[in-house]
Amino acid sequence: LTTVGLFSGPYRISMALRIIPQTLSLPLFPLFSRTAHFSPSRFTEVYQLSVKFFLLISIPLAAFFTAWSEPILRMTLGKKFLPAIPAMQFLGIGLIPFFLSTLFQYLFAALDQQKRFFVSTCVGSALRLLLLFILIPLFGLVGPSIAFVCAESVVVGIWIVQLTRLGYPARIFEMLWRPLLAGACMSAFLYSSSGSHLLVRILVGLLAVVAYGAILFILRTFSSEELHHAREGFGFVSPFIESWTKKLRRNP
């Protein structure tokens, strides 16, 4: 019971983050559906951009989870859950395939390939159960975390291969190495603040995020078209602030 309790703490924290990829991926479904039926080449482009975006937002979260497992557990659950730090670190790594997996239900639905998605999901679930039986006796509460990372990674890999065979390559390795390198540097920043005061940790966390973004730009992670889309997307910020400013002035 103690082992189950120790694992459930970090697992609930990581699962609570599911709302982020779910919220971000749901509005993409109409775009997936429209391009899949009318412009396969555009669907491939949208698919690749979506995978890249989810990689870019999941890696910093994974870095925080792995590097700051101890303060996160201490602040949210208390000192009693500190033995679960290794489990939380593996769950942090699993956030990367976990975020990506949210996209594929909509991608396969847009292509009318729900059967492929269902079969692959069953394979991933069976693999996870098998790994649980094997790893829990060997590694205790860390076993389920390792099973989670492995099963999520394998099933995402299967989905990527299936879409590639359908004519929609993801170019996952080409787009993965730069964010991973930036995430490793970010993790090094975060690890350097271990044992520091809370304010120091906050400052280091902000610097780590800045370093992550700077390294992405130095490595030329973004194309000119992607930067144009980003500027266009951020164009809503100024009108949004202006609108709320007017409302606040009217209702003091």
mmCIF file of C-alpha atoms in Angstrom:
data_model
loop_
_atom_site.group_PDB
_atom_site.id
_atom_site.type_symbol
_atom_site.label_atom_id
_atom_site.label_comp_id
_atom_site.label_asym_id
_atom_site.label_seq_id
_atom_site.Cartn_x
_atom_site.Cartn_y
_atom_site.Cartn_z
ATOM 1 C CA LEU A 1 0.000 0.000 0.000
ATOM 2 C CA THR A 2 2.882 2.364 0.734
ATOM 3 C CA THR A 3 4.389 1.703 -2.698
ATOM 4 C CA VAL A 4 1.046 2.289 -4.421
ATOM 5 C CA GLY A 5 0.584 5.542 -2.513
ATOM 6 C CA LEU A 6 4.071 6.795 -3.346
ATOM 7 C CA PHE A 7 3.541 6.115 -7.046
ATOM 8 C CA SER A 8 0.025 7.566 -7.207
ATOM 9 C CA GLY A 9 1.236 11.001 -6.060
ATOM 10 C CA PRO A 10 3.561 11.882 -8.962
ATOM 11 C CA TYR A 11 1.352 9.938 -11.385
ATOM 12 C CA ARG A 12 -1.654 12.146 -10.585
ATOM 13 C CA ILE A 13 0.454 15.272 -10.998
ATOM 14 C CA SER A 14 1.675 14.173 -14.435
ATOM 15 C CA MET A 15 -1.785 13.023 -15.557
ATOM 16 C CA ALA A 16 -3.237 16.396 -14.552
ATOM 17 C CA LEU A 17 -1.121 17.903 -17.321
ATOM 18 C CA ARG A 18 -3.139 15.951 -19.910
ATOM 19 C CA ILE A 19 -5.496 18.914 -20.116
ATOM 20 C CA ILE A 20 -2.754 20.920 -21.886
ATOM 21 C CA PRO A 21 -2.325 18.697 -24.989
ATOM 22 C CA GLN A 22 -6.038 17.879 -25.069
ATOM 23 C CA THR A 23 -6.982 21.553 -25.071
ATOM 24 C CA LEU A 24 -4.409 22.397 -27.730
ATOM 25 C CA SER A 25 -5.077 19.437 -30.041
ATOM 26 C CA LEU A 26 -8.889 19.546 -30.126
ATOM 27 C CA PRO A 27 -9.106 22.792 -32.179
ATOM 28 C CA LEU A 28 -6.733 21.231 -34.735
ATOM 29 C CA PHE A 29 -9.176 18.488 -35.735
ATOM 30 C CA PRO A 30 -11.204 20.618 -38.213
ATOM 31 C CA LEU A 31 -7.923 21.612 -39.885
ATOM 32 C CA PHE A 32 -6.759 17.986 -40.018
ATOM 33 C CA SER A 33 -10.093 16.849 -41.439
ATOM 34 C CA ARG A 34 -10.285 19.582 -44.095
ATOM 35 C CA THR A 35 -6.728 19.188 -45.356
ATOM 36 C CA ALA A 36 -6.850 15.368 -45.282
ATOM 37 C CA HIS A 37 -9.736 15.313 -47.771
ATOM 38 C CA PHE A 38 -8.871 18.276 -49.983
ATOM 39 C CA SER A 39 -5.080 18.723 -49.837
ATOM 40 C CA PRO A 40 -2.937 15.744 -48.739
ATOM 41 C CA SER A 41 0.261 17.752 -49.135
ATOM 42 C CA ARG A 42 -1.102 20.450 -46.860
ATOM 43 C CA PHE A 43 -2.178 17.743 -44.380
ATOM 44 C CA THR A 44 1.415 16.494 -44.254
ATOM 45 C CA GLU A 45 2.638 20.021 -43.564
ATOM 46 C CA VAL A 46 0.064 20.610 -40.821
ATOM 47 C CA TYR A 47 0.847 17.209 -39.294
ATOM 48 C CA GLN A 48 4.575 17.967 -39.171
ATOM 49 C CA LEU A 49 4.036 21.442 -37.716
ATOM 50 C CA SER A 50 1.707 20.035 -35.046
ATOM 51 C CA VAL A 51 4.191 17.349 -34.003
ATOM 52 C CA LYS A 52 6.961 19.947 -33.884
ATOM 53 C CA PHE A 53 4.879 22.321 -31.771
ATOM 54 C CA PHE A 54 3.947 19.608 -29.275
ATOM 55 C CA LEU A 55 7.583 18.568 -29.024
ATOM 56 C CA LEU A 56 8.622 22.145 -28.315
ATOM 57 C CA ILE A 57 6.129 22.605 -25.468
ATOM 58 C CA SER A 58 6.525 19.137 -23.921
ATOM 59 C CA ILE A 59 10.319 19.149 -23.600
ATOM 60 C CA PRO A 60 10.493 22.148 -21.198
ATOM 61 C CA LEU A 61 7.806 20.546 -19.008
ATOM 62 C CA ALA A 62 9.775 17.305 -19.046
ATOM 63 C CA ALA A 63 12.894 19.237 -18.033
ATOM 64 C CA PHE A 64 11.111 20.801 -15.048
ATOM 65 C CA PHE A 65 9.667 17.438 -13.993
ATOM 66 C CA THR A 66 13.003 15.636 -14.100
ATOM 67 C CA ALA A 67 15.228 18.400 -12.702
ATOM 68 C CA TRP A 68 12.850 19.729 -10.045
ATOM 69 C CA SER A 69 11.145 16.519 -8.928
ATOM 70 C CA GLU A 70 12.219 17.050 -5.336
ATOM 71 C CA PRO A 71 10.841 20.613 -4.845
ATOM 72 C CA ILE A 72 7.666 19.809 -6.813
ATOM 73 C CA LEU A 73 6.920 16.794 -4.623
ATOM 74 C CA ARG A 74 7.873 18.633 -1.451
ATOM 75 C CA MET A 75 5.601 21.593 -2.219
ATOM 76 C CA THR A 76 2.607 19.667 -3.560
ATOM 77 C CA LEU A 77 2.547 16.416 -1.574
ATOM 78 C CA GLY A 78 4.969 16.830 1.322
ATOM 79 C CA LYS A 79 8.159 15.184 2.525
ATOM 80 C CA LYS A 80 6.539 11.755 2.782
ATOM 81 C CA PHE A 81 6.490 11.487 -1.015
ATOM 82 C CA LEU A 82 10.194 12.241 -1.558
ATOM 83 C CA PRO A 83 11.033 8.521 -2.053
ATOM 84 C CA ALA A 84 8.942 8.776 -5.253
ATOM 85 C CA ILE A 85 11.455 11.153 -6.890
ATOM 86 C CA PRO A 86 12.872 8.515 -9.331
ATOM 87 C CA ALA A 87 9.340 7.584 -10.427
ATOM 88 C CA MET A 88 8.491 11.225 -11.034
ATOM 89 C CA GLN A 89 11.638 11.743 -13.090
ATOM 90 C CA PHE A 90 10.703 8.900 -15.428
ATOM 91 C CA LEU A 91 7.160 10.248 -15.656
ATOM 92 C CA GLY A 92 8.682 13.588 -16.629
ATOM 93 C CA ILE A 93 10.522 11.958 -19.524
ATOM 94 C CA GLY A 94 7.268 10.260 -20.492
ATOM 95 C CA LEU A 95 5.569 13.642 -20.899
ATOM 96 C CA ILE A 96 7.171 13.977 -24.345
ATOM 97 C CA PRO A 97 5.515 10.928 -26.005
ATOM 98 C CA PHE A 98 2.495 11.511 -23.756
ATOM 99 C CA PHE A 99 1.915 14.958 -25.287
ATOM 100 C CA LEU A 100 2.489 13.685 -28.832
ATOM 101 C CA SER A 101 0.057 10.792 -28.405
ATOM 102 C CA THR A 102 -2.853 13.197 -27.962
ATOM 103 C CA LEU A 103 -2.545 14.335 -31.577
ATOM 104 C CA PHE A 104 -2.887 10.983 -33.275
ATOM 105 C CA GLN A 105 -6.497 10.183 -32.416
ATOM 106 C CA TYR A 106 -7.482 13.258 -34.428
ATOM 107 C CA LEU A 107 -5.020 12.568 -37.233
ATOM 108 C CA PHE A 108 -6.275 9.019 -37.784
ATOM 109 C CA ALA A 109 -9.896 10.122 -37.489
ATOM 110 C CA ALA A 110 -9.338 12.784 -40.143
ATOM 111 C CA LEU A 111 -7.920 10.101 -42.461
ATOM 112 C CA ASP A 112 -10.763 7.640 -41.703
ATOM 113 C CA GLN A 113 -8.186 5.222 -40.288
ATOM 114 C CA GLN A 114 -9.734 4.633 -36.865
ATOM 115 C CA LYS A 115 -9.181 0.885 -37.140
ATOM 116 C CA ARG A 116 -5.412 1.340 -37.405
ATOM 117 C CA PHE A 117 -5.479 3.644 -34.413
ATOM 118 C CA PHE A 118 -7.553 1.176 -32.361
ATOM 119 C CA VAL A 119 -5.292 -1.791 -33.126
ATOM 120 C CA SER A 120 -2.145 0.207 -32.347
ATOM 121 C CA THR A 121 -3.646 1.433 -29.087
ATOM 122 C CA CYS A 122 -4.428 -2.151 -28.077
ATOM 123 C CA VAL A 123 -0.847 -3.143 -28.851
ATOM 124 C CA GLY A 124 0.450 -0.303 -26.691
ATOM 125 C CA SER A 125 -1.880 -1.226 -23.813
ATOM 126 C CA ALA A 126 -0.845 -4.884 -23.991
ATOM 127 C CA LEU A 127 2.840 -3.890 -24.002
ATOM 128 C CA ARG A 128 2.322 -1.663 -20.984
ATOM 129 C CA LEU A 129 0.598 -4.467 -19.034
ATOM 130 C CA LEU A 130 3.407 -6.873 -19.925
ATOM 131 C CA LEU A 131 6.043 -4.377 -18.799
ATOM 132 C CA LEU A 132 4.168 -3.790 -15.538
ATOM 133 C CA PHE A 133 4.287 -7.509 -14.720
ATOM 134 C CA ILE A 134 7.992 -7.640 -15.559
ATOM 135 C CA LEU A 135 9.276 -4.363 -14.114
ATOM 136 C CA ILE A 136 7.333 -3.941 -10.862
ATOM 137 C CA PRO A 137 8.993 -6.948 -9.153
ATOM 138 C CA LEU A 138 12.388 -5.677 -10.328
ATOM 139 C CA PHE A 139 12.141 -1.920 -9.703
ATOM 140 C CA GLY A 140 9.202 -1.432 -7.348
ATOM 141 C CA LEU A 141 7.388 1.889 -7.708
ATOM 142 C CA VAL A 142 9.771 2.979 -10.498
ATOM 143 C CA GLY A 143 8.613 0.024 -12.644
ATOM 144 C CA PRO A 144 5.243 1.521 -13.681
ATOM 145 C CA SER A 145 6.971 4.773 -14.659
ATOM 146 C CA ILE A 146 9.435 2.932 -16.895
ATOM 147 C CA ALA A 147 6.530 0.950 -18.392
ATOM 148 C CA PHE A 148 4.671 4.197 -19.057
ATOM 149 C CA VAL A 149 7.632 5.765 -20.893
ATOM 150 C CA CYS A 150 8.333 2.656 -22.965
ATOM 151 C CA ALA A 151 4.710 1.928 -23.909
ATOM 152 C CA GLU A 152 3.936 5.551 -24.834
ATOM 153 C CA SER A 153 7.119 5.821 -26.914
ATOM 154 C CA VAL A 154 6.474 2.554 -28.750
ATOM 155 C CA VAL A 155 2.859 3.310 -29.604
ATOM 156 C CA VAL A 156 3.721 6.826 -30.817
ATOM 157 C CA GLY A 157 6.464 5.279 -32.946
ATOM 158 C CA ILE A 158 3.945 2.806 -34.405
ATOM 159 C CA TRP A 159 1.541 5.623 -35.253
ATOM 160 C CA ILE A 160 4.299 7.622 -36.946
ATOM 161 C CA VAL A 161 5.348 4.596 -39.019
ATOM 162 C CA GLN A 162 1.738 3.904 -40.021
ATOM 163 C CA LEU A 163 1.202 7.485 -41.178
ATOM 164 C CA THR A 164 4.499 7.335 -43.084
ATOM 165 C CA ARG A 165 3.279 4.235 -44.913
ATOM 166 C CA LEU A 166 0.082 6.097 -45.758
ATOM 167 C CA GLY A 167 2.191 8.809 -47.398
ATOM 168 C CA TYR A 168 2.461 11.281 -44.505
ATOM 169 C CA PRO A 169 6.037 11.319 -43.135
ATOM 170 C CA ALA A 170 6.694 13.095 -39.837
ATOM 171 C CA ARG A 171 10.477 13.582 -40.196
ATOM 172 C CA ILE A 172 10.565 13.019 -36.445
ATOM 173 C CA PHE A 173 14.341 12.558 -36.085
ATOM 174 C CA GLU A 174 15.074 15.674 -38.119
ATOM 175 C CA MET A 175 12.894 17.852 -35.883
ATOM 176 C CA LEU A 176 13.669 16.094 -32.576
ATOM 177 C CA TRP A 177 17.390 16.583 -32.000
ATOM 178 C CA ARG A 178 17.379 20.379 -31.703
ATOM 179 C CA PRO A 179 14.628 20.604 -29.036
ATOM 180 C CA LEU A 180 16.236 17.695 -27.167
ATOM 181 C CA LEU A 181 19.598 19.458 -27.111
ATOM 182 C CA ALA A 182 17.952 22.695 -25.955
ATOM 183 C CA GLY A 183 16.014 20.729 -23.318
ATOM 184 C CA ALA A 184 19.238 19.123 -22.056
ATOM 185 C CA CYS A 185 20.811 22.567 -21.623
ATOM 186 C CA MET A 186 17.670 23.760 -19.871
ATOM 187 C CA SER A 187 17.817 20.780 -17.503
ATOM 188 C CA ALA A 188 21.446 21.629 -16.692
ATOM 189 C CA PHE A 189 20.330 25.163 -15.692
ATOM 190 C CA LEU A 190 17.589 23.745 -13.488
ATOM 191 C CA TYR A 191 19.843 21.160 -11.833
ATOM 192 C CA SER A 192 22.330 23.913 -10.976
ATOM 193 C CA SER A 193 19.784 25.476 -8.603
ATOM 194 C CA SER A 194 19.212 22.336 -6.524
ATOM 195 C CA GLY A 195 19.144 23.191 -2.832
ATOM 196 C CA SER A 196 18.792 26.928 -3.494
ATOM 197 C CA HIS A 197 16.258 29.345 -2.055
ATOM 198 C CA LEU A 198 12.810 29.518 -3.693
ATOM 199 C CA LEU A 199 13.455 32.951 -5.222
ATOM 200 C CA VAL A 200 16.740 31.724 -6.669
ATOM 201 C CA ARG A 201 14.958 28.716 -8.146
ATOM 202 C CA ILE A 202 12.347 30.958 -9.754
ATOM 203 C CA LEU A 203 15.052 33.154 -11.277
ATOM 204 C CA VAL A 204 16.975 30.137 -12.550
ATOM 205 C CA GLY A 205 13.751 28.687 -13.956
ATOM 206 C CA LEU A 206 13.101 31.858 -15.939
ATOM 207 C CA LEU A 207 16.689 31.889 -17.194
ATOM 208 C CA ALA A 208 16.378 28.240 -18.183
ATOM 209 C CA VAL A 209 13.272 28.966 -20.268
ATOM 210 C CA VAL A 210 15.060 31.891 -21.938
ATOM 211 C CA ALA A 211 18.079 29.676 -22.616
ATOM 212 C CA TYR A 212 15.815 27.017 -24.127
ATOM 213 C CA GLY A 213 14.303 29.521 -26.546
ATOM 214 C CA ALA A 214 17.666 31.081 -27.378
ATOM 215 C CA ILE A 215 19.247 27.717 -28.197
ATOM 216 C CA LEU A 216 16.306 26.859 -30.440
ATOM 217 C CA PHE A 217 16.923 30.034 -32.420
ATOM 218 C CA ILE A 218 20.696 29.524 -32.507
ATOM 219 C CA LEU A 219 20.187 26.019 -33.919
ATOM 220 C CA ARG A 220 17.777 27.415 -36.526
ATOM 221 C CA THR A 221 14.919 25.256 -35.367
ATOM 222 C CA PHE A 222 12.299 27.450 -37.034
ATOM 223 C CA SER A 223 11.889 28.147 -40.721
ATOM 224 C CA SER A 224 10.931 31.589 -42.008
ATOM 225 C CA GLU A 225 7.411 30.316 -42.720
ATOM 226 C CA GLU A 226 7.044 29.013 -39.160
ATOM 227 C CA LEU A 227 8.188 32.352 -37.753
ATOM 228 C CA HIS A 228 5.655 34.104 -39.969
ATOM 229 C CA HIS A 229 2.877 31.845 -38.643
ATOM 230 C CA ALA A 230 4.043 32.545 -35.084
ATOM 231 C CA ARG A 231 3.967 36.312 -35.573
ATOM 232 C CA GLU A 232 0.543 36.016 -37.144
ATOM 233 C CA GLY A 233 -0.687 33.924 -34.231
ATOM 234 C CA PHE A 234 0.619 36.351 -31.615
ATOM 235 C CA GLY A 235 -1.142 39.167 -33.396
ATOM 236 C CA PHE A 236 -4.198 38.623 -31.203
ATOM 237 C CA VAL A 237 -2.350 39.682 -28.031
ATOM 238 C CA SER A 238 -2.432 43.437 -28.617
ATOM 239 C CA PRO A 239 -6.170 43.636 -29.526
ATOM 240 C CA PHE A 240 -6.977 41.319 -26.622
ATOM 241 C CA ILE A 241 -5.164 43.528 -24.090
ATOM 242 C CA GLU A 242 -6.684 46.662 -25.607
ATOM 243 C CA SER A 243 -10.203 45.181 -25.399
ATOM 244 C CA TRP A 244 -9.826 44.199 -21.747
ATOM 245 C CA THR A 245 -8.294 47.585 -20.906
ATOM 246 C CA LYS A 246 -11.372 49.320 -22.302
ATOM 247 C CA LYS A 247 -13.664 47.018 -20.299
ATOM 248 C CA LEU A 248 -11.791 47.724 -17.092
ATOM 249 C CA ARG A 249 -12.006 51.453 -17.681
ATOM 250 C CA ARG A 250 -15.755 51.210 -18.213
ATOM 251 C CA ASN A 251 -16.247 49.097 -15.079
ATOM 252 C CA PRO A 252 -13.925 50.510 -12.396
#
